[in-house]
Short mmCIF file of C-alpha atoms in Angstrom, two decimals:
data_model
loop_
_atom_site.label_atom_id
_atom_site.label_comp_id
_atom_site.label_asym_id
_atom_site.label_seq_id
_atom_site.Cartn_x
_atom_site.Cartn_y
_atom_site.Cartn_z
CA MET A 266 -88.03 -73.14 -39.06
CA PRO A 267 -89.33 -70.87 -35.88
CA ASP A 268 -92.56 -68.88 -36.89
CA THR A 269 -90.63 -66.15 -35.29
CA GLN A 270 -86.56 -66.00 -34.57
CA LEU A 271 -83.87 -63.16 -33.01
CA PHE A 272 -80.20 -63.09 -33.88
CA THR A 273 -78.68 -60.78 -31.57
CA GLY A 274 -75.09 -59.87 -30.38
CA GLY A 275 -74.18 -59.40 -33.93
CA LYS A 276 -72.60 -56.56 -35.67
CA VAL A 277 -75.05 -56.12 -38.86
CA PHE A 278 -74.42 -53.82 -41.79
CA THR A 279 -77.80 -53.05 -42.93
CA ALA A 280 -76.72 -51.29 -46.61
CA ASP A 281 -80.06 -48.88 -45.48
CA ARG A 282 -80.59 -45.00 -44.16
CA ARG A 283 -78.92 -47.12 -40.09
CA PRO A 284 -76.55 -49.31 -41.42
CA TRP A 285 -75.60 -50.60 -37.83
CA ALA A 286 -77.34 -52.29 -36.20
CA THR A 287 -76.73 -56.09 -33.40
CA ALA A 288 -79.87 -57.64 -33.85
CA ILE A 289 -82.87 -59.05 -36.66
CA ALA A 290 -86.04 -60.09 -34.92
CA VAL A 291 -87.39 -62.38 -37.62
CA GLN A 292 -91.56 -63.57 -38.49
CA GLY A 293 -91.74 -65.98 -41.35
CA ASP A 294 -90.10 -65.55 -44.21
CA ARG A 295 -89.06 -60.98 -43.70
CA VAL A 296 -87.24 -59.11 -40.96
CA LEU A 297 -89.65 -57.64 -38.55
CA TYR A 298 -87.35 -55.50 -36.88
CA VAL A 299 -84.02 -54.70 -37.44
CA GLY A 300 -82.01 -51.98 -33.98
CA ASP A 301 -80.82 -53.11 -30.69
CA ASP A 302 -81.33 -56.60 -28.08
CA ASP A 303 -83.28 -55.27 -25.59
CA THR A 304 -85.93 -53.89 -28.53
CA ALA A 305 -86.04 -56.92 -30.16
CA ARG A 306 -86.00 -59.02 -27.44
CA ARG A 307 -89.21 -56.87 -26.49
CA ILE A 308 -90.68 -57.33 -30.13
CA ALA A 309 -90.80 -61.02 -30.51
CA PRO A 310 -90.28 -62.25 -26.64
CA ASN A 311 -90.86 -65.96 -27.44
CA ALA A 312 -89.31 -65.65 -30.67
CA ALA A 313 -85.74 -68.77 -30.63
CA GLU A 314 -82.80 -66.61 -29.56
CA THR A 315 -78.95 -67.25 -32.39
CA GLU A 316 -76.57 -65.22 -30.14
CA LEU A 317 -74.09 -63.87 -32.68
CA ALA A 318 -71.15 -63.56 -31.08
CA GLY A 319 -70.84 -60.62 -31.80
CA ALA A 320 -70.06 -61.95 -36.13
CA LEU A 321 -70.76 -60.07 -39.13
CA VAL A 322 -73.52 -60.24 -40.58
CA LEU A 323 -74.47 -58.68 -44.07
CA PRO A 324 -77.41 -58.99 -46.43
CA GLY A 325 -77.68 -60.89 -48.99
CA PHE A 326 -75.53 -60.88 -51.60
CA VAL A 327 -77.68 -59.90 -54.31
CA ASP A 328 -75.17 -61.03 -57.98
CA GLY A 329 -76.01 -58.57 -60.56
CA HIS A 330 -75.25 -60.56 -63.44
CA ALA A 331 -74.61 -63.77 -63.67
CA HIS A 332 -75.35 -67.25 -66.05
CA VAL A 333 -76.61 -69.69 -63.23
CA VAL A 334 -77.62 -72.46 -64.95
CA HIS A 335 -73.66 -72.00 -66.59
CA THR A 336 -72.26 -71.67 -63.22
CA GLY A 337 -73.71 -75.09 -61.96
CA GLU A 338 -72.06 -76.16 -65.22
CA ALA A 339 -68.94 -74.86 -65.87
CA ALA A 340 -67.91 -76.92 -62.61
CA GLY A 341 -68.04 -80.01 -64.47
CA HIS A 342 -65.72 -78.85 -67.93
CA VAL A 343 -61.73 -78.91 -67.91
CA ASP A 344 -60.52 -75.74 -65.51
CA LEU A 345 -57.43 -73.60 -67.30
CA TRP A 346 -58.39 -71.00 -65.58
CA SER A 347 -54.28 -71.18 -64.59
CA ALA A 348 -53.62 -73.55 -67.99
CA GLY A 349 -50.38 -70.87 -68.92
CA ASP A 350 -49.42 -71.51 -71.94
CA LEU A 351 -50.56 -74.10 -74.25
CA GLN A 352 -48.87 -76.99 -72.67
CA GLU A 353 -50.12 -77.10 -70.36
CA LEU A 354 -53.50 -76.35 -71.56
CA GLN A 355 -52.92 -79.48 -73.56
CA HIS A 356 -51.85 -81.68 -71.10
CA ARG A 357 -55.55 -81.30 -68.89
CA LEU A 358 -57.70 -82.17 -72.13
CA MET A 359 -55.38 -85.41 -72.56
CA LYS A 360 -55.78 -86.30 -69.50
CA ALA A 361 -58.99 -85.47 -69.04
CA ALA A 362 -60.09 -87.90 -72.22
CA ALA A 363 -57.46 -90.80 -70.57
CA ASP A 364 -60.15 -89.83 -67.54
CA ARG A 365 -63.38 -88.86 -69.79
CA THR A 366 -66.65 -90.92 -69.94
CA ALA A 367 -68.98 -88.56 -71.81
CA PRO A 368 -68.24 -88.37 -75.85
CA ARG A 369 -67.29 -85.10 -75.74
CA ILE A 370 -65.08 -82.22 -74.09
CA ARG A 371 -65.50 -79.20 -72.41
CA ALA A 372 -63.18 -77.00 -70.97
CA GLN A 373 -63.53 -73.36 -69.57
CA GLY A 374 -61.20 -70.66 -69.14
CA TRP A 375 -59.45 -70.04 -71.48
CA GLN A 376 -56.99 -67.37 -71.74
CA ARG A 377 -55.35 -66.21 -75.58
CA SER A 378 -52.99 -65.01 -74.32
CA ALA A 379 -51.52 -68.11 -73.13
CA THR A 380 -51.66 -69.86 -76.07
CA GLY A 381 -51.62 -67.52 -78.74
CA ALA A 382 -53.79 -67.20 -82.10
CA PRO A 383 -55.27 -70.35 -81.64
CA HIS A 384 -56.43 -72.93 -84.37
CA ARG A 385 -57.59 -76.16 -83.99
CA GLU A 386 -54.63 -78.55 -84.85
CA MET A 387 -53.02 -77.23 -81.57
CA LEU A 388 -55.91 -78.96 -80.00
CA ASP A 389 -55.81 -82.78 -82.16
CA GLU A 390 -51.68 -83.03 -81.08
CA ALA A 391 -53.98 -83.10 -77.54
CA VAL A 392 -57.01 -85.04 -78.69
CA PRO A 393 -58.37 -86.19 -81.87
CA ASP A 394 -60.10 -88.52 -82.22
CA VAL A 395 -62.69 -86.96 -79.44
CA PRO A 396 -65.04 -83.34 -79.68
CA VAL A 397 -63.08 -80.98 -78.10
CA TYR A 398 -65.28 -78.28 -76.53
CA VAL A 399 -62.42 -75.36 -75.64
CA LEU A 400 -64.37 -71.43 -73.94
CA ALA A 401 -63.26 -68.95 -73.57
CA HIS A 402 -63.26 -67.22 -69.85
CA ASP A 403 -65.40 -64.17 -71.74
CA LEU A 404 -68.42 -66.53 -73.36
CA HIS A 405 -68.01 -64.83 -76.65
CA SER A 406 -65.72 -67.29 -78.60
CA ILE A 407 -65.22 -71.24 -78.57
CA TRP A 408 -61.99 -73.16 -79.63
CA LEU A 409 -62.77 -76.53 -81.57
CA ASN A 410 -61.03 -78.97 -82.13
CA SER A 411 -60.93 -81.13 -85.84
CA ALA A 412 -63.69 -84.03 -84.68
CA ALA A 413 -65.63 -81.23 -82.86
CA LEU A 414 -66.03 -78.99 -86.03
CA ALA A 415 -66.93 -82.14 -87.61
CA GLU A 416 -69.80 -82.75 -84.59
CA ILE A 417 -71.09 -79.12 -85.29
CA GLY A 418 -71.31 -79.28 -89.16
CA VAL A 419 -68.39 -76.94 -89.68
CA ASP A 420 -66.99 -76.52 -92.25
CA ASP A 421 -64.42 -74.38 -94.49
CA ASP A 422 -67.06 -73.05 -96.74
CA THR A 423 -69.62 -72.77 -94.49
CA PRO A 424 -70.44 -68.88 -94.31
CA SER A 425 -70.63 -66.66 -91.35
CA PRO A 426 -73.29 -65.16 -89.44
CA PRO A 427 -74.01 -61.51 -89.40
CA GLY A 428 -73.02 -60.99 -86.20
CA GLY A 429 -70.24 -63.60 -85.66
CA THR A 430 -67.25 -65.38 -86.86
CA ILE A 431 -65.48 -68.52 -87.83
CA HIS A 432 -62.47 -68.27 -88.10
CA ARG A 433 -60.14 -69.37 -90.95
CA ASP A 434 -56.82 -69.04 -91.89
CA GLU A 435 -54.91 -67.52 -94.59
CA ASP A 436 -55.30 -70.26 -96.88
CA GLY A 437 -58.71 -70.09 -95.97
CA HIS A 438 -59.79 -73.23 -93.60
CA ALA A 439 -61.68 -73.07 -90.71
CA THR A 440 -59.22 -72.58 -87.66
CA GLY A 441 -61.52 -73.82 -85.15
CA LEU A 442 -62.36 -70.70 -83.22
CA ILE A 443 -66.13 -69.62 -83.37
CA ASP A 444 -67.46 -66.15 -81.81
CA GLU A 445 -69.96 -64.12 -80.74
CA THR A 446 -73.52 -64.76 -82.62
CA ALA A 447 -71.37 -67.78 -85.14
CA MET A 448 -70.76 -69.88 -81.20
CA GLU A 449 -74.37 -69.71 -80.44
CA GLN A 450 -76.00 -70.84 -83.87
CA LEU A 451 -73.24 -72.82 -83.71
CA VAL A 452 -71.96 -74.63 -81.82
CA TRP A 453 -75.04 -73.72 -78.91
CA SER A 454 -77.06 -75.35 -80.15
CA THR A 455 -75.30 -78.67 -80.84
CA LEU A 456 -74.36 -78.39 -77.88
CA ASP A 457 -77.62 -77.69 -76.24
CA ARG A 458 -79.21 -80.38 -78.10
CA PHE A 459 -77.25 -83.39 -76.30
CA LYS A 460 -78.62 -82.21 -73.06
CA THR A 461 -81.66 -83.59 -70.69
CA ASP A 462 -83.85 -82.30 -68.07
CA ASP A 463 -81.89 -83.79 -65.21
CA ASP A 464 -78.35 -82.03 -67.19
CA ILE A 465 -79.47 -79.09 -66.69
CA ASP A 466 -81.67 -79.71 -62.84
CA ARG A 467 -78.19 -80.90 -61.42
CA SER A 468 -76.13 -77.64 -62.83
CA LEU A 469 -78.97 -75.75 -61.97
CA ALA A 470 -78.33 -77.98 -58.21
CA ALA A 471 -74.12 -77.01 -57.85
CA ALA A 472 -74.51 -73.33 -58.71
CA LEU A 473 -77.79 -73.10 -55.53
CA ARG A 474 -75.47 -74.97 -53.87
CA ALA A 475 -72.86 -72.80 -54.94
CA TYR A 476 -74.84 -69.46 -53.98
CA ARG A 477 -75.18 -70.92 -51.11
CA GLU A 478 -72.03 -71.72 -49.73
CA SER A 479 -70.74 -67.92 -50.58
CA GLY A 480 -73.40 -66.29 -49.51
CA ILE A 481 -75.56 -65.20 -52.71
CA THR A 482 -79.49 -64.71 -51.75
CA ALA A 483 -79.78 -63.38 -55.23
CA THR A 484 -79.05 -63.21 -58.57
CA THR A 485 -79.58 -61.65 -62.17
CA GLU A 486 -80.21 -64.55 -64.77
CA MET A 487 -77.95 -62.22 -67.68
CA ALA A 488 -79.16 -65.21 -70.25
CA LEU A 489 -81.82 -67.14 -69.14
CA ASP A 490 -83.37 -69.68 -72.25
CA GLU A 491 -86.69 -71.15 -71.86
CA ALA A 492 -84.78 -74.60 -70.18
CA ASP A 493 -83.30 -73.28 -67.71
CA LEU A 494 -86.58 -71.46 -66.94
CA ALA A 495 -88.94 -75.09 -67.25
CA SER A 496 -85.98 -75.81 -64.29
CA MET A 497 -85.74 -73.05 -62.09
CA ARG A 498 -89.12 -73.86 -61.81
CA ARG A 499 -89.03 -77.53 -61.28
CA ALA A 500 -86.92 -76.60 -58.38
CA SER A 501 -89.37 -73.62 -56.83
CA ASP A 502 -92.02 -76.16 -56.61
CA ALA A 503 -90.18 -78.43 -54.74
CA ASP A 504 -89.02 -75.27 -52.98
CA GLU A 505 -85.33 -76.42 -53.47
CA LEU A 506 -84.94 -72.77 -55.06
CA THR A 507 -82.37 -71.21 -52.56
CA ALA A 508 -82.03 -68.06 -54.34
CA ARG A 509 -84.01 -65.28 -55.98
CA ILE A 510 -83.60 -65.78 -59.38
CA ALA A 511 -84.45 -62.53 -61.82
CA ALA A 512 -84.37 -63.18 -65.09
CA HIS A 513 -83.15 -61.70 -68.59
CA VAL A 514 -84.15 -63.53 -71.67
CA ILE A 515 -81.95 -63.01 -75.19
CA VAL A 516 -83.24 -61.24 -78.19
CA HIS A 517 -81.66 -62.55 -80.50
CA ARG A 518 -80.46 -60.64 -84.16
CA THR A 519 -82.49 -62.25 -87.28
CA GLY A 520 -81.95 -59.00 -89.49
CA ASP A 521 -85.52 -59.36 -89.33
CA ARG A 522 -87.65 -57.35 -87.52
CA GLN A 523 -90.68 -58.57 -87.18
CA ARG A 524 -88.16 -62.23 -85.84
CA ASP A 525 -86.90 -59.53 -83.67
CA LEU A 526 -89.93 -58.23 -82.49
CA GLU A 527 -91.71 -61.64 -82.03
CA GLN A 528 -89.00 -62.42 -79.85
CA VAL A 529 -89.26 -59.29 -77.12
CA ASN A 530 -93.13 -60.10 -77.16
CA ARG A 531 -92.87 -63.84 -76.08
CA VAL A 532 -90.48 -62.28 -73.59
CA VAL A 533 -93.90 -60.71 -72.24
CA GLU A 534 -95.36 -62.98 -72.46
CA LEU A 535 -93.22 -64.71 -69.87
CA ALA A 536 -92.72 -61.52 -67.68
CA ALA A 537 -96.14 -62.66 -67.25
CA GLU A 538 -96.19 -66.28 -66.36
CA GLU A 539 -92.80 -65.75 -63.87
CA HIS A 540 -93.37 -63.21 -60.74
CA SER A 541 -93.72 -65.60 -57.91
CA ASP A 542 -91.17 -64.25 -54.87
CA ARG A 543 -88.54 -66.23 -55.62
CA LEU A 544 -88.79 -66.27 -59.55
CA ARG A 545 -89.23 -63.53 -61.84
CA VAL A 546 -88.69 -63.31 -65.59
CA ILE A 547 -88.20 -59.21 -65.86
CA GLY A 548 -87.09 -57.94 -68.65
CA ILE A 549 -84.81 -58.71 -72.05
CA LYS A 550 -80.87 -58.52 -72.88
CA ILE A 551 -79.76 -57.77 -75.75
CA ILE A 552 -75.19 -58.78 -77.00
CA ALA A 553 -74.61 -55.97 -78.91
CA ASP A 554 -71.36 -56.37 -79.06
CA GLY A 555 -68.49 -58.45 -78.10
CA THR A 556 -65.59 -57.92 -76.05
CA VAL A 557 -62.21 -56.41 -76.12
CA ASP A 558 -59.66 -59.69 -75.52
CA GLY A 559 -61.59 -60.35 -78.81
CA CYS A 560 -61.20 -57.56 -79.92
CA THR A 561 -65.31 -57.61 -81.12
CA ALA A 562 -66.25 -55.40 -78.97
CA ALA A 563 -66.75 -52.23 -81.73
CA VAL A 564 -64.65 -49.26 -80.59
CA ARG A 565 -64.18 -45.57 -81.75
CA GLN A 566 -60.57 -46.13 -82.41
CA PRO A 567 -58.90 -49.19 -83.89
CA TYR A 568 -56.82 -52.00 -81.63
CA ALA A 569 -53.61 -52.24 -81.16
CA ASN A 570 -53.70 -55.34 -84.38
CA GLY A 571 -55.78 -52.41 -86.98
CA ALA A 572 -59.40 -54.23 -86.16
CA LEU A 573 -62.38 -51.89 -86.00
CA PRO A 574 -64.99 -54.24 -85.23
CA GLY A 575 -69.32 -53.51 -85.68
CA PRO A 576 -72.04 -54.04 -83.55
CA ILE A 577 -73.82 -56.03 -83.24
CA TRP A 578 -77.27 -55.20 -82.79
CA PRO A 579 -76.47 -51.30 -85.16
CA LEU A 580 -78.77 -49.01 -84.46
CA ASP A 581 -81.23 -48.89 -87.44
CA GLU A 582 -82.38 -52.74 -85.93
CA LEU A 583 -81.75 -52.16 -82.73
CA THR A 584 -84.19 -49.25 -82.23
CA PRO A 585 -87.44 -50.52 -83.21
CA VAL A 586 -86.85 -53.21 -79.97
CA ILE A 587 -86.13 -51.26 -78.06
CA ILE A 588 -88.63 -49.33 -77.75
CA ALA A 589 -91.54 -52.78 -77.51
CA ALA A 590 -89.24 -53.46 -75.24
CA ASP A 591 -89.89 -50.74 -72.95
CA ALA A 592 -94.23 -49.35 -73.76
CA ALA A 593 -94.64 -53.21 -72.84
CA GLY A 594 -92.66 -52.31 -69.63
CA LEU A 595 -89.84 -54.69 -70.09
CA GLN A 596 -86.27 -53.87 -67.82
CA ILE A 597 -83.67 -53.65 -71.24
CA ALA A 598 -81.05 -55.16 -70.28
CA ILE A 599 -77.62 -54.17 -72.73
CA HIS A 600 -74.61 -55.53 -73.36
CA ALA A 601 -72.37 -52.58 -74.56
CA ILE A 602 -67.79 -53.15 -73.76
CA GLY A 603 -66.37 -51.26 -75.75
CA ASP A 604 -67.68 -47.08 -76.76
CA GLU A 605 -69.09 -47.42 -79.60
CA THR A 606 -71.26 -49.34 -78.50
CA ALA A 607 -71.80 -47.78 -75.44
CA ASP A 608 -73.08 -44.41 -76.98
CA ILE A 609 -75.81 -46.85 -79.57
CA ALA A 610 -76.99 -48.36 -76.48
CA ILE A 611 -77.66 -45.25 -75.01
CA THR A 612 -79.57 -43.71 -78.12
CA ALA A 613 -81.18 -46.66 -78.34
CA ILE A 614 -82.69 -46.17 -74.69
CA GLU A 615 -83.27 -41.99 -75.72
CA ARG A 616 -85.30 -43.42 -78.72
CA ALA A 617 -87.42 -45.48 -77.02
CA VAL A 618 -88.32 -42.73 -73.70
CA ALA A 619 -88.86 -39.69 -77.19
CA ALA A 620 -91.21 -42.34 -78.56
CA ASN A 621 -92.88 -43.92 -75.15
CA GLY A 622 -93.06 -40.91 -72.75
CA PRO A 623 -92.57 -41.08 -68.88
CA ALA A 624 -92.66 -44.11 -67.79
CA ARG A 625 -90.65 -46.13 -63.95
CA ARG A 626 -87.76 -47.64 -66.34
CA ARG A 627 -84.54 -49.27 -64.58
CA HIS A 628 -83.18 -50.03 -67.49
CA ARG A 629 -79.30 -50.45 -68.18
CA ILE A 630 -76.55 -51.90 -69.90
CA GLU A 631 -73.97 -53.97 -68.95
CA HIS A 632 -70.55 -54.68 -68.70
CA LEU A 633 -68.99 -50.83 -70.33
CA GLU A 634 -65.17 -51.85 -70.30
CA VAL A 635 -64.43 -48.03 -72.36
CA VAL A 636 -66.27 -45.76 -72.20
CA ASP A 637 -66.45 -41.86 -72.85
CA PRO A 638 -66.89 -39.79 -70.00
CA ASP A 639 -69.73 -38.15 -71.79
CA ASP A 640 -71.73 -40.89 -72.02
CA ILE A 641 -71.24 -41.49 -68.54
CA ALA A 642 -73.09 -38.54 -68.48
CA ARG A 643 -75.87 -39.20 -70.53
CA LEU A 644 -76.39 -42.47 -69.55
CA ALA A 645 -76.82 -41.14 -65.65
CA ALA A 646 -79.58 -38.74 -66.55
CA LEU A 647 -81.45 -41.45 -68.38
CA GLY A 648 -81.60 -43.41 -64.79
CA ILE A 649 -79.84 -45.66 -66.45
CA THR A 650 -77.82 -48.50 -63.82
CA ALA A 651 -74.12 -49.53 -64.78
CA SER A 652 -74.10 -52.84 -64.73
CA MET A 653 -70.45 -54.33 -64.30
CA GLN A 654 -67.66 -56.49 -62.95
CA PRO A 655 -64.79 -56.25 -60.51
CA VAL A 656 -63.72 -60.06 -61.75
CA HIS A 657 -63.21 -58.35 -64.89
CA CYS A 658 -60.81 -56.01 -64.12
CA ASP A 659 -58.80 -58.49 -62.28
CA PRO A 660 -55.00 -57.88 -63.11
CA ALA A 661 -54.52 -61.95 -63.54
CA ILE A 662 -56.55 -61.34 -66.40
CA GLN A 663 -56.14 -58.48 -68.59
CA GLU A 664 -52.56 -58.22 -69.56
CA ASN A 665 -54.66 -59.69 -73.87
CA TRP A 666 -57.46 -56.74 -72.24
CA ARG A 667 -54.87 -54.34 -71.74
CA THR A 668 -52.11 -55.02 -75.25
CA MET A 669 -55.88 -55.21 -77.21
CA LEU A 670 -56.25 -52.00 -76.55
CA GLY A 671 -52.69 -50.77 -76.43
CA ASP A 672 -52.88 -46.75 -75.96
CA GLU A 673 -54.77 -44.36 -73.40
CA ARG A 674 -57.63 -45.66 -73.01
CA ILE A 675 -55.94 -48.61 -70.93
CA ASP A 676 -56.11 -45.72 -68.02
CA ARG A 677 -59.65 -45.19 -67.82
CA GLY A 678 -60.68 -49.35 -68.05
CA TYR A 679 -63.39 -50.12 -65.41
CA PRO A 680 -64.43 -46.71 -64.48
CA TRP A 681 -66.74 -47.43 -61.92
CA PRO A 682 -65.95 -44.22 -59.22
CA GLU A 683 -67.38 -42.90 -62.41
CA MET A 684 -70.41 -43.80 -62.33
CA THR A 685 -71.77 -43.19 -58.96
CA GLU A 686 -69.82 -39.10 -59.33
CA GLN A 687 -71.69 -38.59 -61.87
CA GLY A 688 -75.49 -40.10 -59.99
CA ALA A 689 -75.76 -43.57 -61.43
CA ARG A 690 -76.65 -45.78 -59.99
CA LEU A 691 -74.21 -48.95 -59.95
CA ALA A 692 -73.92 -52.40 -59.86
CA PHE A 693 -71.98 -54.40 -59.59
CA GLY A 694 -71.78 -59.06 -60.26
CA SER A 695 -69.71 -62.12 -60.84
CA ASP A 696 -71.27 -62.54 -64.82
CA SER A 697 -70.04 -66.15 -63.46
CA PRO A 698 -69.07 -68.26 -65.31
CA THR A 699 -67.01 -66.40 -67.13
CA SER A 700 -64.82 -65.67 -63.93
CA PRO A 701 -65.74 -67.34 -59.73
CA HIS A 702 -69.06 -66.48 -58.55
CA ALA A 703 -68.08 -65.69 -55.21
CA PRO A 704 -68.75 -61.80 -53.73
CA LEU A 705 -66.31 -62.11 -51.20
CA PRO A 706 -62.88 -62.04 -53.47
CA ASN A 707 -65.01 -59.63 -55.80
CA MET A 708 -65.39 -57.02 -53.49
CA PHE A 709 -61.72 -57.51 -52.34
CA VAL A 710 -61.52 -56.95 -56.83
CA ALA A 711 -63.72 -53.68 -55.99
CA ALA A 712 -61.79 -52.54 -52.68
CA THR A 713 -58.16 -52.03 -54.36
CA ARG A 714 -57.61 -53.09 -57.51
CA ARG A 715 -55.82 -55.89 -57.36
CA SER A 716 -55.63 -59.38 -58.32
CA ALA A 717 -57.38 -62.22 -57.23
CA LEU A 718 -56.22 -64.83 -58.92
CA ASN A 719 -52.92 -64.09 -57.62
CA PRO A 720 -53.08 -60.74 -55.36
CA GLU A 721 -49.30 -60.40 -56.05
CA LEU A 722 -49.92 -58.99 -58.67
CA GLU A 723 -50.08 -54.78 -58.64
CA PRO A 724 -52.90 -53.22 -59.53
CA ASN A 725 -55.32 -52.28 -61.97
CA LEU A 726 -55.70 -48.33 -62.02
CA PRO A 727 -56.07 -47.95 -58.03
CA GLY A 728 -57.92 -44.56 -58.25
CA TYR A 729 -60.13 -46.62 -59.51
CA ALA A 730 -60.83 -48.83 -56.25
CA VAL A 731 -64.96 -48.22 -53.98
CA PRO A 732 -64.21 -48.17 -49.96
CA LEU A 733 -65.58 -51.73 -48.97
CA ALA A 734 -68.11 -50.21 -47.74
CA ASP A 735 -69.60 -48.55 -51.13
CA ALA A 736 -68.92 -51.80 -52.61
CA VAL A 737 -71.42 -54.16 -50.29
CA VAL A 738 -73.74 -51.39 -51.39
CA HIS A 739 -72.76 -51.75 -54.22
CA ALA A 740 -73.56 -55.58 -54.84
CA THR A 741 -76.62 -55.57 -51.82
CA ARG A 742 -78.75 -52.56 -51.90
CA ASP A 743 -77.41 -51.82 -55.96
CA THR A 744 -78.13 -54.92 -57.35
CA ALA A 745 -81.50 -54.77 -56.26
CA TRP A 746 -83.05 -51.89 -56.97
CA ALA A 747 -81.22 -52.54 -59.89
CA CYS A 748 -83.63 -55.99 -60.67
CA GLY A 749 -86.72 -53.75 -59.34
CA ALA A 750 -86.48 -55.72 -56.14
CA ASP A 751 -85.28 -52.80 -53.18
CA ASP A 752 -88.77 -53.32 -51.94
CA ARG A 753 -88.47 -58.01 -51.62
CA TYR A 754 -85.03 -57.73 -50.45
CA GLY A 755 -80.70 -56.01 -50.87
CA ARG A 756 -80.80 -54.48 -46.75
CA VAL A 757 -81.37 -55.43 -44.14
CA ALA A 758 -84.81 -53.71 -43.42
CA ALA A 759 -87.56 -54.50 -41.30
CA GLY A 760 -90.96 -55.85 -44.32
CA LEU A 761 -88.19 -57.12 -46.50
CA PHE A 762 -87.00 -60.25 -47.30
CA ALA A 763 -85.17 -61.68 -44.35
CA ASP A 764 -82.13 -62.62 -46.83
CA PHE A 765 -78.74 -62.03 -45.19
CA ILE A 766 -75.30 -63.94 -44.24
CA VAL A 767 -73.12 -63.98 -41.36
CA LEU A 768 -69.79 -63.55 -42.40
CA ASP A 769 -66.25 -65.55 -39.66
CA ARG A 770 -64.77 -63.16 -38.93
CA ASP A 771 -65.26 -58.66 -39.60
CA ILE A 772 -64.42 -58.00 -43.01
CA PHE A 773 -64.38 -54.18 -42.51
CA ALA A 774 -61.98 -53.94 -39.03
CA THR A 775 -59.33 -56.29 -40.66
CA ASP A 776 -56.80 -56.63 -43.50
CA LEU A 777 -58.16 -55.48 -47.05
CA ASP A 778 -56.43 -58.95 -47.92
CA GLU A 779 -58.88 -60.67 -45.47
CA LEU A 780 -61.54 -61.05 -47.32
CA LEU A 781 -59.62 -64.07 -50.05
CA GLU A 782 -59.75 -66.08 -46.37
CA ALA A 783 -62.92 -64.79 -45.07
CA HIS A 784 -66.24 -67.04 -45.31
CA VAL A 785 -69.11 -67.56 -44.81
CA VAL A 786 -70.87 -69.41 -41.64
CA ARG A 787 -74.74 -68.70 -42.07
CA THR A 788 -77.27 -68.64 -45.20
CA VAL A 789 -81.19 -67.08 -44.26
CA VAL A 790 -82.55 -66.89 -47.95
CA GLY A 791 -86.61 -65.99 -46.47
CA GLY A 792 -85.48 -66.72 -42.33
CA GLU A 793 -84.75 -70.25 -43.10
CA THR A 794 -81.11 -71.04 -42.96
CA VAL A 795 -80.20 -72.60 -46.02
CA PHE A 796 -76.22 -73.28 -45.01
CA LYS A 797 -74.51 -73.28 -42.65
CA ARG A 798 -70.98 -73.90 -42.18
CA ASP A 799 -69.69 -76.89 -39.98
#
């Protein structure tokens, strides 16, 4: 990599105070200058120069919410995203069984609207003798066949843990559907034992390759465990970590305050150990409720089927954890999809602020799919980031979401503009692999409320769309701010890391449908071109 580089003749969207430029001067891994071509050449007269020929340059995308290793791992799973009915799902599993080389089958992207109520017997019909694990598209529930239930040691008498459910039929038999903390404690704990370091390294490498090709130069990891962290360290030590990672570690509800607080203390230790330019542990993640699709998000009014679940973390158990993490200077990210949980999350942070006094805080609430307007005002007043994922409201995956709510709440789903109107910071992410990781289709959904998966579908509440330039800012500058990196990346600006991408077309000057056809042709991280499309 040349010490000094020039990129000239482009159309550079900086996401900064001066939004447009034509040239970037790079010295080492930092931006030296952003502005016009002539000045750039005067500042760096002997630099290696790349002529952009009018191409659009953006800051590298900063995914505001992702699961990095799982994104790479999911690439090796059976793809069920487009399986429109039970028969197609069974067909794909049967084909995977015929072609398999692994001792079990893992599938990803199942949607309840495609199959109706799941039962292990449906999977047994397709694959009776090999363990099958079918992960819901939202990652909050999983559907197992009988062989998989036996593999994890679950039978009709296995109790459900607090905050999770082993679902049973009317005869009391386990159906194979397992959600929330039951999935974490029973399914993941078993499957994780089968992973090797090499498996994790391959998954991380696959995710990083996908990020380079799609223009993601930094990401916010929302479920870090220590095995994944070790893999990221290995990649960093080998200079192979081509996306910057700011990570949150999940604190699991145990029902024991001391054990909960011990988890916070461990994150404090990890944050002190891991704070390089490429890899940082920055805070905790609390999964405070489930999802609308699974009727496990805590809402104030019942679902259409009559369900009225409580939160995974009651306020009296959550508050001490939030106060401790806040006092330690950790960032707090709380998964809250339902309006009841959003209220609990905001209240817990309010109590932490009252207990610990003034401080620099950048706490955040993840998802906020169903939220009361008064709570939007509360979170804005507290400086809480609204971390939301445009791809989650893609009309192609909304049928069950809308059916389960079934009332006027569907008319205020995913209210992105209301966040900024109230003064909150809005950060966009993908939550991959619950949704596709690629940023440009995500920007399409944000700017149109139409489906990137099936653009012919009717838009989902188009009045909540945001202008494309704003969407890009929410996915670059604002996501960098949200993870405490606004002085490092997220903009094309002098002094920041030289993290930017070049596109094959000007997405601001074409029809928004072009976002679905656009490609990244160059990805630059720290001044190094880590991807170039042939």
